[in-house]
XYZ file of C-alpha atoms in Angstrom:
120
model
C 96.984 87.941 90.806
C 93.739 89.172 89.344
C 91.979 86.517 87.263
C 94.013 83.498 88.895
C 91.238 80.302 88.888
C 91.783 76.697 89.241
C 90.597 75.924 85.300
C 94.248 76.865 84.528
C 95.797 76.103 87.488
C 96.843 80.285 88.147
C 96.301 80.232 91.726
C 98.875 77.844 92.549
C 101.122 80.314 93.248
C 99.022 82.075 95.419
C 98.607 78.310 97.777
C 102.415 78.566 97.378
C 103.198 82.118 98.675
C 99.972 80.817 101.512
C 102.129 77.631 102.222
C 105.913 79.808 102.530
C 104.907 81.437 105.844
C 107.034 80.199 108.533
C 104.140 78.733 110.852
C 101.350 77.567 109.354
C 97.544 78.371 110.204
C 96.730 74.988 112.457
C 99.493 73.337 110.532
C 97.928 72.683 108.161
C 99.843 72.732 104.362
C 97.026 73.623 101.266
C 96.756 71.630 98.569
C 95.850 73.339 95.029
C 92.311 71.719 95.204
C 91.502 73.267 98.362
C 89.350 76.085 98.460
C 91.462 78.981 98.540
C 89.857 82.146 98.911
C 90.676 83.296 102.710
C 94.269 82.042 101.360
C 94.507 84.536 99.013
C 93.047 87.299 101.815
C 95.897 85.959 103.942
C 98.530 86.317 100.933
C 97.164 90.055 99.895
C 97.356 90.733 103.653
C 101.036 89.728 103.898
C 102.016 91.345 100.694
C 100.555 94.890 102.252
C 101.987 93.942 105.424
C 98.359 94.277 106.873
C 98.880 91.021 108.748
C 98.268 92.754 112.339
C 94.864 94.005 110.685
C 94.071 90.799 108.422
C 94.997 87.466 110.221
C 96.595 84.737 108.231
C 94.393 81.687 107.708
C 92.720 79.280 104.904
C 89.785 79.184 106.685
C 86.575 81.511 106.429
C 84.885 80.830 109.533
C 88.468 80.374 111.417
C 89.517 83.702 109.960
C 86.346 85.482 111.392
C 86.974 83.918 114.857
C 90.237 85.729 114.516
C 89.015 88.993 113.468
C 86.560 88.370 116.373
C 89.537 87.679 119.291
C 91.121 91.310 117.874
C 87.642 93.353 118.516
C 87.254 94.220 114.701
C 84.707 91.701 113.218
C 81.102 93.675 112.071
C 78.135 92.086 111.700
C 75.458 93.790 110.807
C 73.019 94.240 107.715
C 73.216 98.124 107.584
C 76.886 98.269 107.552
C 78.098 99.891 104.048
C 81.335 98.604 102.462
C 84.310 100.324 101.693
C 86.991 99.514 98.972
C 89.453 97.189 100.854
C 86.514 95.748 103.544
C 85.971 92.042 103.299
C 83.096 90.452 102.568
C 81.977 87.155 103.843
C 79.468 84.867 102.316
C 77.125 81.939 103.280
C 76.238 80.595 100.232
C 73.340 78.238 101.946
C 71.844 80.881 104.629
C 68.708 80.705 104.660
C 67.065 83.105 105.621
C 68.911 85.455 103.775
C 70.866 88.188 106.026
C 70.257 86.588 109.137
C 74.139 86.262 109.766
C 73.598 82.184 111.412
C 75.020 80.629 108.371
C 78.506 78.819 107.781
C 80.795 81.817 105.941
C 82.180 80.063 102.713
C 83.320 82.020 101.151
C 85.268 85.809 101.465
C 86.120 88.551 99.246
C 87.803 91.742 98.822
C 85.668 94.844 97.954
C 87.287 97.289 95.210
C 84.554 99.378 94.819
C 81.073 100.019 95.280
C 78.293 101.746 93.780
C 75.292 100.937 95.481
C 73.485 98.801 95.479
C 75.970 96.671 93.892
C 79.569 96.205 95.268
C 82.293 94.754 93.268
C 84.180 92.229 95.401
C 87.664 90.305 94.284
C-alpha cells in the first residue's frame, strides 16, 4: 500500500494483515499508533512469501537480531544497496555511520542512483 500514513489512518490495514498471523512476534498485538514500519517489512515479506528470508516482527532492532540468528545481517558502510535490500536507520547516531545506534526505523530500497537511494 504505497502512500499509506497515519494522517488518514491508511495503514491500518497494513497493522491488521501484521496482527492476522497466527503467532504473534512476542505476543504482542499492534495498535494503529504504534510505529509500524518493520510491520509493514513483515507484511510485504509475507505477501512475497519471503518470510524464511525476511523474519516477521514490529520491531527494528528485534528484527535485526533475527536477521542476525539466520547469518544474513550486513553491517558495513561500503556496502551498496540493491532494489529490495532493507535499510535500517538510527535517527539519533551520533557519530554518523558508526553503526552503535538504536535502529528506528527500516525501509525498503526500490531503486538507487547513487548517491541517493530511494527507500519505501
Amino acid at each position: 500500500r504505497l502512500g499509506a500514513n497515519e494522517a488518514d489512518g491508511s495503514h491500518a490495514p497494513i497493522i491488521d494483515l501484521y496482527n492476522s498471523q497466527e503467532i504473534l512476534p512476542v505476543d504482542y498485538t499492534m495498535n494503529y499508533t504504534d510505529s509500524w514500519c518493520a510491520a509493514f517489512v513483515t507484511v510485504a515479506s509475507m505477501g512475497a512469501t519471503l518470510t524464511d528470508r525476511i523474519p516477521a516482527e514490529c520491531g527494528c532492532e528485534r528484527q535485526i537480531g533475527l536477521l542476525q540468528e539466520m547469518g544474513i545481517w550486513q553491517e558495513q558502510d561500503t556496502f551498496f544497496p540493491q532494489p529490495g535490500d532493507l535499510i535500517y536507520y538510527a535517527w539519533d547516531e551520533k557519530p554518523r555511520g558508526d553503526c552503535t545506534g538504536w535502529a528506528d526505523h527500516v525501509g525498503i530500497v526500490a531503486g538507487v542512483r547513487w548517491p541517493f537511494v530511494k527507500v519505501i
